[in-house]
GROMACS .gro file of C-alpha atoms in nm:
model
  509
    1MET     CA    1  12.756   9.661  10.262
    2LEU     CA    2  12.749   9.320  10.094
    3PHE     CA    3  12.464   9.179  10.303
    4LYS     CA    4  12.244   9.487  10.298
    5THR     CA    5  12.062   9.379   9.983
    6LEU     CA    6  11.788   9.120   9.982
    7SER     CA    7  11.956   8.926   9.701
    8ALA     CA    8  12.284   8.899   9.898
    9LYS     CA    9  12.104   8.782  10.209
   10LEU     CA   10  11.908   8.519  10.017
   11THR     CA   11  12.231   8.404   9.848
   12ALA     CA   12  12.410   8.373  10.183
   13VAL     CA   13  12.122   8.172  10.327
   14LEU     CA   14  12.117   7.947  10.020
   15VAL     CA   15  12.493   7.886  10.034
   16GLY     CA   16  12.475   7.807  10.405
   17LEU     CA   17  12.187   7.564  10.362
   18LEU     CA   18  12.347   7.390  10.064
   19GLY     CA   19  12.680   7.365  10.249
   20LEU     CA   20  12.511   7.212  10.552
   21ILE     CA   21  12.319   6.969  10.334
   22GLY     CA   22  12.645   6.876  10.156
   23LEU     CA   23  12.827   6.805  10.483
   24LEU     CA   24  12.539   6.595  10.609
   25TYR     CA   25  12.532   6.407  10.280
   26VAL     CA   26  12.906   6.331  10.294
   27ALA     CA   27  12.884   6.216  10.655
   28LEU     CA   28  12.583   5.999  10.580
   29SER     CA   29  12.753   5.855  10.272
   30LEU     CA   30  13.065   5.766  10.470
   31PHE     CA   31  12.866   5.610  10.750
   32SER     CA   32  12.640   5.409  10.521
   33THR     CA   33  12.933   5.297  10.305
   34GLN     CA   34  13.132   5.185  10.609
   35MET     CA   35  12.836   4.995  10.750
   36TYR     CA   36  12.770   4.832  10.415
   37LEU     CA   37  13.134   4.720  10.378
   38GLN     CA   38  13.134   4.578  10.729
   39GLU     CA   39  12.809   4.393  10.667
   40VAL     CA   40  12.934   4.241  10.340
   41ASN     CA   41  13.268   4.144  10.493
   42GLN     CA   42  13.106   3.981  10.794
   43GLN     CA   43  12.853   3.798  10.578
   44LEU     CA   44  13.125   3.661  10.351
   45ASN     CA   45  13.338   3.542  10.646
   46ARG     CA   46  13.050   3.422  10.862
   47THR     CA   47  13.167   3.053  10.859
   48LEU     CA   48  13.540   3.124  10.864
   49ALA     CA   49  13.583   3.040  11.233
   50ASN     CA   50  13.380   2.719  11.202
   51HIS     CA   51  13.602   2.598  10.919
   52LEU     CA   52  13.915   2.670  11.121
   53VAL     CA   53  13.783   2.481  11.426
   54SER     CA   54  13.688   2.179  11.218
   55GLU     CA   55  14.016   2.169  11.024
   56LYS     CA   56  14.276   2.225  11.299
   57ILE     CA   57  14.329   2.072  11.643
   58LEU     CA   58  14.423   2.383  11.833
   59MET     CA   59  14.465   2.225  12.179
   60GLU     CA   60  14.598   1.886  12.271
   61GLY     CA   61  14.657   1.712  12.606
   62GLY     CA   62  14.523   2.007  12.802
   63GLU     CA   63  14.764   2.245  12.641
   64ILE     CA   64  14.757   2.465  12.336
   65ASN     CA   65  14.885   2.299  12.024
   66ARG     CA   66  15.145   2.558  11.940
   67ALA     CA   67  15.250   2.396  11.615
   68ALA     CA   68  14.894   2.381  11.484
   69LEU     CA   69  14.824   2.734  11.605
   70GLU     CA   70  15.144   2.872  11.447
   71ASP     CA   71  15.064   2.689  11.126
   72LEU     CA   72  14.716   2.842  11.132
   73PHE     CA   73  14.854   3.189  11.196
   74HIS     CA   74  15.103   3.156  10.912
   75MET     CA   75  14.844   3.024  10.669
   76LEU     CA   76  14.594   3.302  10.743
   77MET     CA   77  14.858   3.576  10.730
   78VAL     CA   78  14.950   3.455  10.381
   79ILE     CA   79  14.590   3.426  10.267
   80ASN     CA   80  14.452   3.743  10.438
   81PRO     CA   81  14.692   3.954  10.643
   82ASN     CA   82  14.404   4.180  10.762
   83ILE     CA   83  14.254   3.927  11.006
   84GLU     CA   84  14.355   3.856  11.364
   85ILE     CA   85  14.288   3.527  11.548
   86TYR     CA   86  14.222   3.487  11.923
   87LEU     CA   87  14.162   3.173  12.124
   88LEU     CA   88  13.923   3.244  12.413
   89ASP     CA   89  13.822   3.042  12.712
   90PRO     CA   90  13.450   3.007  12.803
   91GLY     CA   91  13.471   3.332  13.004
   92GLY     CA   92  13.614   3.536  12.717
   93ALA     CA   93  13.974   3.553  12.842
   94VAL     CA   94  14.240   3.553  12.572
   95LEU     CA   95  14.445   3.231  12.578
   96ALA     CA   96  14.644   3.284  12.258
   97CYS     CA   97  14.650   3.523  11.962
   98SER     CA   98  14.819   3.582  11.630
   99ALA     CA   99  14.935   3.929  11.735
  100PRO     CA  100  15.234   3.997  11.961
  101PRO     CA  101  15.125   3.978  12.328
  102GLU     CA  102  15.268   4.326  12.406
  103LYS     CA  103  15.013   4.484  12.166
  104LEU     CA  104  14.711   4.350  12.354
  105GLN     CA  105  14.517   4.617  12.542
  106ARG     CA  106  14.237   4.382  12.649
  107LYS     CA  107  14.290   4.058  12.840
  108SER     CA  108  13.935   3.945  12.777
  109VAL     CA  109  13.657   3.997  12.523
  110SER     CA  110  13.287   4.054  12.593
  111LEU     CA  111  13.097   3.740  12.496
  112GLN     CA  112  12.755   3.901  12.439
  113PRO     CA  113  12.831   4.003  12.077
  114VAL     CA  114  12.978   3.653  12.023
  115ARG     CA  115  12.658   3.487  12.145
  116ASP     CA  116  12.451   3.723  11.924
  117PHE     CA  117  12.667   3.629  11.627
  118LEU     CA  118  12.634   3.255  11.692
  119SER     CA  119  12.258   3.274  11.748
  120GLY     CA  120  12.191   3.498  11.445
  121ALA     CA  121  11.947   3.706  11.654
  122ARG     CA  122  12.074   4.043  11.525
  123ASN     CA  123  12.121   4.182  11.180
  124MET     CA  124  12.475   4.230  11.065
  125PRO     CA  125  12.710   4.398  11.108
  126ILE     CA  126  12.768   4.286  11.468
  127LEU     CA  127  13.063   4.457  11.634
  128GLY     CA  128  13.278   4.297  11.900
  129ASP     CA  129  13.568   4.409  12.121
  130ASP     CA  130  13.907   4.470  11.961
  131PRO     CA  131  14.175   4.322  12.196
  132GLN     CA  132  14.438   4.556  12.045
  133ASP     CA  133  14.232   4.874  12.101
  134SER     CA  134  14.032   4.925  12.419
  135SER     CA  135  13.822   5.204  12.262
  136ARG     CA  136  13.711   5.035  11.941
  137GLN     CA  137  13.486   4.758  11.820
  138LYS     CA  138  13.516   4.563  11.496
  139ILE     CA  139  13.342   4.300  11.289
  140PHE     CA  140  13.441   3.941  11.361
  141SER     CA  141  13.372   3.574  11.298
  142ALA     CA  142  13.340   3.334  11.587
  143ALA     CA  143  13.294   2.963  11.650
  144ALA     CA  144  13.231   2.771  11.972
  145ILE     CA  145  13.453   2.475  12.061
  146PRO     CA  146  13.223   2.206  12.215
  147ALA     CA  147  13.341   2.038  12.533
  148GLN     CA  148  13.303   1.690  12.380
  149ALA     CA  149  13.522   1.776  12.090
  150ALA     CA  150  13.776   1.922  12.324
  151GLN     CA  151  13.789   1.600  12.523
  152ARG     CA  152  13.834   1.392  12.207
  153GLN     CA  153  14.118   1.625  12.110
  154GLY     CA  154  14.266   1.606  12.460
  155ILE     CA  155  14.180   1.969  12.549
  156LEU     CA  156  14.156   2.022  12.925
  157THR     CA  157  14.100   2.372  13.073
  158ALA     CA  158  14.051   2.464  13.431
  159SER     CA  159  13.776   2.708  13.345
  160ALA     CA  160  13.571   2.473  13.129
  161GLY     CA  161  13.418   2.281  13.412
  162ALA     CA  162  13.105   2.090  13.318
  163ALA     CA  163  12.994   2.349  13.058
  164SER     CA  164  12.909   2.237  12.704
  165VAL     CA  165  13.150   2.492  12.552
  166ALA     CA  166  13.518   2.457  12.612
  167GLY     CA  167  13.613   2.787  12.442
  168TYR     CA  168  13.576   3.009  12.137
  169LEU     CA  169  13.776   3.085  11.829
  170TYR     CA  170  13.746   3.466  11.784
  171VAL     CA  171  13.856   3.601  11.442
  172VAL     CA  172  13.874   3.982  11.402
  173LEU     CA  173  13.811   4.050  11.033
  174GLY     CA  174  13.961   4.402  11.025
  175GLY     CA  175  14.296   4.435  11.195
  176LYS     CA  176  14.545   4.722  11.195
  177ALA     CA  177  14.633   4.668  10.832
  178TYR     CA  178  14.262   4.674  10.746
  179ASP     CA  179  14.220   5.002  10.935
  180SER     CA  180  14.492   5.167  10.729
  181ALA     CA  181  14.346   5.034  10.405
  182ALA     CA  182  13.993   5.148  10.498
  183GLN     CA  183  14.114   5.495  10.589
  184MET     CA  184  14.302   5.515  10.262
  185LEU     CA  185  13.992   5.394  10.080
  186ARG     CA  186  13.769   5.652  10.246
  187GLY     CA  187  14.022   5.927  10.186
  188SER     CA  188  14.107   5.850   9.827
  189TYR     CA  189  13.790   5.715   9.675
  190ILE     CA  190  13.465   5.731   9.864
  191LEU     CA  191  13.526   6.066  10.030
  192ARG     CA  192  13.668   6.216   9.714
  193LEU     CA  193  13.382   6.088   9.503
  194SER     CA  194  13.119   6.196   9.754
  195THR     CA  195  13.281   6.535   9.800
  196GLY     CA  196  13.300   6.588   9.425
  197VAL     CA  197  12.935   6.495   9.381
  198VAL     CA  198  12.831   6.718   9.668
  199VAL     CA  199  13.038   7.014   9.545
  200ALA     CA  200  12.897   6.974   9.194
  201GLY     CA  201  12.545   6.951   9.333
  202VAL     CA  202  12.597   7.253   9.557
  203LEU     CA  203  12.735   7.460   9.270
  204PHE     CA  204  12.448   7.359   9.044
  205ALA     CA  205  12.190   7.434   9.313
  206LEU     CA  206  12.366   7.762   9.392
  207LEU     CA  207  12.369   7.878   9.030
  208THR     CA  208  12.007   7.773   8.988
  209GLY     CA  209  11.910   7.949   9.311
  210LEU     CA  210  12.094   8.267   9.210
  211LEU     CA  211  11.914   8.267   8.876
  212LEU     CA  212  11.578   8.218   9.046
  213PHE     CA  213  11.659   8.487   9.304
  214ARG     CA  214  11.754   8.720   9.022
  215LEU     CA  215  11.424   8.656   8.848
  216ILE     CA  216  11.231   8.705   9.172
  217THR     CA  217  11.415   9.006   9.310
  218ARG     CA  218  11.459   9.204   8.989
  219ARG     CA  219  11.103   9.336   9.025
  220LEU     CA  220  11.188   9.449   9.377
  221THR     CA  221  11.506   9.608   9.241
  222ARG     CA  222  11.307   9.800   8.980
  223LEU     CA  223  11.056   9.903   9.245
  224THR     CA  224  11.339  10.025   9.470
  225GLU     CA  225  11.488  10.225   9.183
  226ALA     CA  226  11.148  10.380   9.111
  227VAL     CA  227  11.106  10.480   9.475
  228THR     CA  228  11.456  10.631   9.478
  229GLN     CA  229  11.394  10.823   9.156
  230LEU     CA  230  11.062  10.949   9.286
  231GLU     CA  231  11.228  11.065   9.607
  232ARG     CA  232  11.518  11.234   9.425
  233GLY     CA  233  11.272  11.411   9.197
  234GLU     CA  234  11.089  11.540   9.506
  235PHE     CA  235  10.771  11.365   9.390
  236ALA     CA  236  10.743  11.601   9.094
  237GLY     CA  237  10.751  11.347   8.811
  238PRO     CA  238  10.558  11.023   8.762
  239ALA     CA  239  10.687  10.695   8.903
  240MET     CA  240  10.894  10.526   8.629
  241LEU     CA  241  10.809  10.155   8.657
  242THR     CA  242  10.894   9.918   8.373
  243ASP     CA  243  10.687   9.633   8.518
  244ALA     CA  244  10.373   9.688   8.317
  245ASN     CA  245  10.241   9.333   8.371
  246ALA     CA  246  10.166   9.377   8.741
  247SER     CA  247   9.807   9.289   8.827
  248ALA     CA  248   9.595   9.280   9.139
  249THR     CA  249   9.564   8.900   9.105
  250GLY     CA  250   9.943   8.849   9.097
  251ASP     CA  251  10.182   8.775   9.379
  252GLU     CA  252  10.282   9.002   9.668
  253ILE     CA  253  10.536   9.191   9.455
  254ASP     CA  254  10.274   9.270   9.190
  255ARG     CA  255  10.033   9.394   9.456
  256LEU     CA  256  10.313   9.598   9.614
  257THR     CA  257  10.394   9.750   9.273
  258LEU     CA  258  10.031   9.847   9.215
  259ALA     CA  259  10.005   9.990   9.566
  260PHE     CA  260  10.319  10.196   9.506
  261LYS     CA  261  10.182  10.327   9.177
  262ASP     CA  262   9.858  10.434   9.344
  263MET     CA  263  10.046  10.585   9.637
  264ALA     CA  264  10.285  10.773   9.406
  265ALA     CA  265   9.994  10.906   9.200
  266ARG     CA  266   9.815  11.024   9.514
  267ILE     CA  267  10.131  11.187   9.649
  268GLN     CA  268  10.191  11.366   9.319
  269ASN     CA  269   9.831  11.484   9.307
  270GLN     CA  270   9.861  11.607   9.662
  271MET     CA  271  10.191  11.780   9.583
  272HIS     CA  272  10.030  11.942   9.280
  273ALA     CA  273   9.734  12.048   9.492
  274LEU     CA  274   9.967  12.187   9.757
  275LYS     CA  275  10.155  12.386   9.496
  276GLN     CA  276   9.830  12.522   9.358
  277THR     CA  277   9.715  12.601   9.709
  278ASP     CA  278  10.042  12.776   9.780
  279THR     CA  279  10.007  12.975   9.458
  280LEU     CA  280   9.649  13.069   9.548
  281ARG     CA  281   9.761  13.162   9.898
  282ARG     CA  282  10.026  13.394   9.758
  283GLU     CA  283   9.775  13.549   9.521
  284LEU     CA  284   9.524  13.574   9.805
  285VAL     CA  285   9.772  13.754  10.028
  286ALA     CA  286   9.863  13.991   9.744
  287ASN     CA  287   9.501  14.059   9.655
  288VAL     CA  288   9.391  14.100  10.016
  289SER     CA  289   9.682  14.334  10.080
  290HIS     CA  290   9.586  14.543   9.777
  291ASP     CA  291   9.213  14.547   9.850
  292LEU     CA  292   9.267  14.631  10.216
  293ARG     CA  293   9.533  14.891  10.150
  294THR     CA  294   9.323  15.090   9.900
  295PRO     CA  295   9.027  15.174  10.131
  296LEU     CA  296   9.259  15.215  10.428
  297ALA     CA  297   9.476  15.463  10.238
  298SER     CA  298   9.173  15.657  10.117
  299LEU     CA  299   9.017  15.658  10.462
  300GLN     CA  300   9.341  15.775  10.619
  301GLY     CA  301   9.388  16.042  10.355
  302TYR     CA  302   9.046  16.197  10.400
  303LEU     CA  303   9.070  16.189  10.779
  304GLU     CA  304   9.418  16.349  10.771
  305THR     CA  305   9.284  16.618  10.536
  306LEU     CA  306   9.004  16.699  10.779
  307LEU     CA  307   9.252  16.722  11.069
  308LEU     CA  308   9.503  16.934  10.879
  309LYS     CA  309   9.239  17.180  10.755
  310GLU     CA  310   9.025  17.179  11.061
  311GLY     CA  311   8.814  17.500  11.068
  312LYS     CA  312   8.897  17.585  10.706
  313PHE     CA  313   8.627  17.369  10.545
  314SER     CA  314   8.266  17.466  10.539
  315GLU     CA  315   8.012  17.240  10.703
  316GLN     CA  316   7.904  17.107  10.364
  317GLU     CA  317   8.264  17.025  10.265
  318GLN     CA  318   8.331  16.852  10.596
  319ARG     CA  319   8.019  16.640  10.553
  320HIS     CA  320   8.128  16.549  10.201
  321TYR     CA  321   8.469  16.434  10.322
  322LEU     CA  322   8.313  16.238  10.610
  323GLU     CA  323   8.068  16.063  10.375
  324ILE     CA  324   8.356  15.956  10.149
  325ALA     CA  325   8.551  15.827  10.453
  326LEU     CA  326   8.239  15.642  10.571
  327ARG     CA  327   8.199  15.471  10.234
  328HIS     CA  328   8.561  15.355  10.241
  329SER     CA  329   8.511  15.233  10.597
  330GLU     CA  330   8.200  15.039  10.494
  331ARG     CA  331   8.386  14.892  10.198
  332LEU     CA  332   8.669  14.787  10.427
  333GLY     CA  333   8.430  14.633  10.678
  334LYS     CA  334   8.247  14.444  10.402
  335LEU     CA  335   8.573  14.307  10.264
  336VAL     CA  336   8.685  14.186  10.607
  337THR     CA  337   8.344  14.027  10.665
  338GLU     CA  338   8.360  13.846  10.331
  339LEU     CA  339   8.712  13.722  10.406
  340PHE     CA  340   8.604  13.581  10.742
  341GLU     CA  341   8.297  13.427  10.584
  342LEU     CA  342   8.497  13.259  10.309
  343ALA     CA  343   8.756  13.133  10.558
  344LYS     CA  344   8.479  12.990  10.773
  345LEU     CA  345   8.324  12.812  10.475
  346ASP     CA  346   8.664  12.669  10.375
  347ALA     CA  347   8.728  12.539  10.727
  348GLN     CA  348   8.383  12.372  10.740
  349ARG     CA  349   8.376  12.423  11.114
  350THR     CA  350   7.996  12.426  11.116
  351PRO     CA  351   7.818  12.200  10.864
  352PRO     CA  352   7.510  12.337  10.687
  353ASP     CA  353   7.195  12.334  10.901
  354MET     CA  354   6.966  12.151  10.662
  355GLU     CA  355   6.590  12.212  10.688
  356PRO     CA  356   6.296  12.226  10.446
  357PHE     CA  357   6.175  12.565  10.321
  358ALA     CA  358   6.018  12.733  10.020
  359LEU     CA  359   6.288  12.872   9.792
  360SER     CA  360   6.043  13.108   9.619
  361GLU     CA  361   5.946  13.272   9.950
  362LEU     CA  362   6.314  13.315  10.045
  363ALA     CA  363   6.387  13.469   9.704
  364GLN     CA  364   6.093  13.707   9.742
  365ASP     CA  365   6.228  13.826  10.079
  366VAL     CA  366   6.576  13.885   9.937
  367VAL     CA  367   6.434  14.079   9.640
  368GLN     CA  368   6.248  14.306   9.881
  369GLU     CA  369   6.580  14.388  10.054
  370PHE     CA  370   6.726  14.523   9.727
  371GLN     CA  371   6.421  14.713   9.597
  372ILE     CA  372   6.530  15.046   9.738
  373ALA     CA  373   6.887  15.009   9.607
  374ALA     CA  374   6.752  14.912   9.265
  375GLN     CA  375   6.520  15.213   9.252
  376ARG     CA  376   6.808  15.439   9.353
  377GLN     CA  377   7.014  15.305   9.058
  378GLY     CA  378   6.721  15.328   8.819
  379VAL     CA  379   6.719  14.950   8.769
  380THR     CA  380   6.402  14.745   8.750
  381LEU     CA  381   6.410  14.444   8.985
  382GLN     CA  382   6.142  14.191   8.886
  383THR     CA  383   6.047  13.837   8.986
  384ASP     CA  384   5.894  13.533   8.815
  385PHE     CA  385   5.804  13.244   9.047
  386GLN     CA  386   5.631  12.928   8.931
  387ASP     CA  387   5.318  12.829   9.124
  388GLY     CA  388   5.303  12.520   9.348
  389LEU     CA  389   5.675  12.476   9.394
  390PRO     CA  390   5.780  12.206   9.644
  391PHE     CA  391   6.006  12.265   9.939
  392VAL     CA  392   6.382  12.225   9.918
  393CYS     CA  393   6.616  12.103  10.194
  394ALA     CA  394   6.913  12.329  10.260
  395ASP     CA  395   7.060  12.584  10.501
  396ILE     CA  396   6.830  12.889  10.478
  397GLY     CA  397   7.095  13.137  10.593
  398LEU     CA  398   7.356  13.016  10.344
  399ILE     CA  399   7.114  13.004  10.048
  400GLN     CA  400   6.997  13.354  10.139
  401ARG     CA  401   7.362  13.462  10.122
  402VAL     CA  402   7.389  13.310   9.771
  403LEU     CA  403   7.082  13.500   9.648
  404GLU     CA  404   7.205  13.824   9.803
  405ASN     CA  405   7.546  13.792   9.638
  406LEU     CA  406   7.396  13.713   9.297
  407ILE     CA  407   7.145  14.002   9.307
  408GLU     CA  408   7.406  14.244   9.441
  409ASN     CA  409   7.646  14.138   9.165
  410ALA     CA  410   7.375  14.184   8.901
  411LEU     CA  411   7.285  14.532   9.030
  412ARG     CA  412   7.652  14.633   9.038
  413TYR     CA  413   7.701  14.569   8.665
  414THR     CA  414   7.356  14.674   8.535
  415PRO     CA  415   7.338  15.033   8.405
  416HIS     CA  416   7.057  15.284   8.461
  417GLY     CA  417   6.737  15.170   8.295
  418GLY     CA  418   6.836  14.807   8.297
  419VAL     CA  419   6.647  14.506   8.434
  420VAL     CA  420   6.744  14.240   8.691
  421SER     CA  421   6.518  13.932   8.695
  422VAL     CA  422   6.490  13.664   8.965
  423CYS     CA  423   6.313  13.341   8.859
  424VAL     CA  424   6.237  13.024   9.058
  425THR     CA  425   6.111  12.717   8.867
  426ARG     CA  426   6.102  12.340   8.894
  427CYS     CA  427   6.318  12.135   8.660
  428ASP     CA  428   6.413  11.763   8.661
  429GLY     CA  429   6.343  11.695   9.027
  430MET     CA  430   6.514  12.017   9.132
  431VAL     CA  431   6.398  12.364   9.226
  432ALA     CA  432   6.614  12.606   9.024
  433ALA     CA  433   6.683  12.971   9.096
  434GLN     CA  434   6.803  13.207   8.825
  435VAL     CA  435   6.931  13.566   8.844
  436SER     CA  436   6.975  13.750   8.512
  437ASP     CA  437   7.059  14.106   8.418
  438THR     CA  438   7.088  14.330   8.114
  439GLY     CA  439   7.430  14.462   8.204
  440CYS     CA  440   7.758  14.476   8.016
  441GLY     CA  441   7.801  14.098   8.014
  442ILE     CA  442   8.113  13.887   8.059
  443SER     CA  443   8.373  13.814   7.796
  444GLU     CA  444   8.454  13.461   7.685
  445HIS     CA  445   8.801  13.499   7.836
  446ASP     CA  446   8.672  13.602   8.180
  447LEU     CA  447   8.375  13.365   8.206
  448PRO     CA  448   8.568  13.053   8.326
  449HIS     CA  449   8.729  13.255   8.610
  450ILE     CA  450   8.442  13.455   8.753
  451PHE     CA  451   8.402  13.216   9.050
  452ASP     CA  452   8.772  13.241   9.139
  453ARG     CA  453   8.857  13.439   9.447
  454PHE     CA  454   8.953  13.803   9.391
  455TYR     CA  455   8.901  13.765   9.018
  456ARG     CA  456   8.724  14.051   8.843
  457ALA     CA  457   8.667  14.101   8.474
  458GLU     CA  458   8.863  14.374   8.303
  459LYS     CA  459   8.556  14.594   8.253
  460ALA     CA  460   8.458  14.543   8.614
  461ARG     CA  461   8.802  14.659   8.731
  462GLN     CA  462   8.763  14.982   8.547
  463GLY     CA  463   8.436  15.099   8.694
  464HIS     CA  464   8.354  14.905   9.011
  465ASN     CA  465   8.517  14.851   9.348
  466GLY     CA  466   8.406  14.497   9.433
  467ALA     CA  467   8.662  14.266   9.589
  468GLY     CA  468   8.566  13.967   9.376
  469LEU     CA  469   8.456  13.746   9.667
  470GLY     CA  470   8.078  13.741   9.626
  471LEU     CA  471   8.065  13.478   9.352
  472ALA     CA  472   8.340  13.274   9.520
  473ILE     CA  473   8.135  13.265   9.842
  474ALA     CA  474   7.823  13.163   9.649
  475LYS     CA  475   8.010  12.877   9.477
  476ARG     CA  476   8.160  12.757   9.806
  477ILE     CA  477   7.816  12.751   9.973
  478LEU     CA  478   7.668  12.544   9.689
  479ASP     CA  479   7.971  12.312   9.703
  480LEU     CA  480   7.888  12.242  10.067
  481HIS     CA  481   7.531  12.158   9.960
  482GLY     CA  482   7.652  11.931   9.681
  483GLY     CA  483   7.509  12.167   9.421
  484VAL     CA  484   7.648  12.349   9.118
  485ILE     CA  485   7.625  12.712   9.014
  486GLU     CA  486   7.665  12.800   8.647
  487ALA     CA  487   7.683  13.118   8.443
  488ARG     CA  488   7.637  13.209   8.081
  489SER     CA  489   7.694  13.544   7.922
  490ALA     CA  490   7.814  13.738   7.622
  491PRO     CA  491   7.957  14.089   7.603
  492GLY     CA  492   7.678  14.348   7.585
  493ARG     CA  493   7.400  14.094   7.644
  494GLY     CA  494   7.401  14.065   8.021
  495ALA     CA  495   7.468  13.758   8.232
  496VAL     CA  496   7.261  13.470   8.372
  497PHE     CA  497   7.347  13.281   8.693
  498HIS     CA  498   7.146  12.975   8.799
  499PHE     CA  499   7.167  12.694   9.054
  500GLY     CA  500   6.940  12.413   9.171
  501LEU     CA  501   6.851  12.246   9.502
  502PRO     CA  502   6.698  11.899   9.544
  503VAL     CA  503   6.328  11.870   9.623
  504TRP     CA  504   6.243  11.781   9.979
  505ARG     CA  505   6.056  11.452  10.032
  506ALA     CA  506   5.733  11.623  10.145
  507GLU     CA  507   5.522  11.851   9.926
  508PRO     CA  508   5.389  12.176  10.073
  509ALA     CA  509   5.029  12.172  10.188
   0.00000   0.00000   0.00000
């Protein structure tokens, strides 16, 4: 659970990196300090062996001068007990030493480091073999014993031969006592000091890094909390983000915050739209059930009456009952047709078939369809078309359906002796169609809802049997054309419906 958060993971990575850097720093400090001490020690004692060779006669009469050698060992042990002295022949073999012979692990010493030391060809420190430890090398001081000087001192060795060097004085500057002191020094001072500095640096860097991580990740923490709250609230409420300074020109976190805000807003809008759609669907099902059940019940009732009283009705009564059943059947068929038509328009399975045509000629044809129905109702159906109107580009069949629904709606609510007018004019680069009537009008309360599906004004419910889909179909058709249909009315003053279509690019001949 601890390393599941981004802050914990970043902290663990930081601690690991700082710890690794600290260990490398301590190791490097120890190595560099040791090399520096060896270099300084070797530089300071560079001429030590030369002074010893010039001051003491170490061999005499072909044999080692034990008295002089013991005196030299005693003097150096008093002055510096950390050094060890070895007398080597020209081949590097150990002839005598200041250490007990049983402690020697090497019988000879490699002369290549000795030659490098004498020639000064390499930078110090130069490490040579440690006769008391076969696995280690140490700093040293060395001096060559010339053959001439050896002869003057009476030194005769079988291995010298005719060479110019009779042997070497090999002084190890860090013996066993020096090893213990150096280890104590590294353990008590250098290592402790380096470790303390590294630990302090690591803690400082860690605290600084944690503060920076906190500053960086707190915006992510707030964003995570906002996402969690939005999810727990089932996307009902707005995303609560306290980071109001996020901008599109900021860093990745700012851009992520803005993207989340936009996404949350879109999700909430979609959820709201889904809820509205679900509400409309429920209302649609209820309204459809009611509007389908009413004609079906009436149709069934009249047909059952005819069957039950077969032979008891006169021919005129039977015809009356059949005409009523036919009207309910027609109403039912019209409602089903309108439902399928509206569903097809909502699905947009077939886009409008756009083509140029004269809107005034189409309106004239639709008016002719309703002349007989208007005369039967005692309503005057008149037209007023402006001359020289240009073509419009739209789907002829769908626009014809709009005109039919508007005229049918006007005739339905216009009383005997009233007037329904259809006008087509040009206005602001559009060809506008208008259908007006002298009917009962629409109240201010009902006017905003007349294009809603299955909505009918209160007065309309009382005296008419329309399903309330005609105006909804007309609005949906004009939505597909990118147009707008509007209505204005007042109670007792009739209603006016108008819409416009864009002018086609070519004028009629």
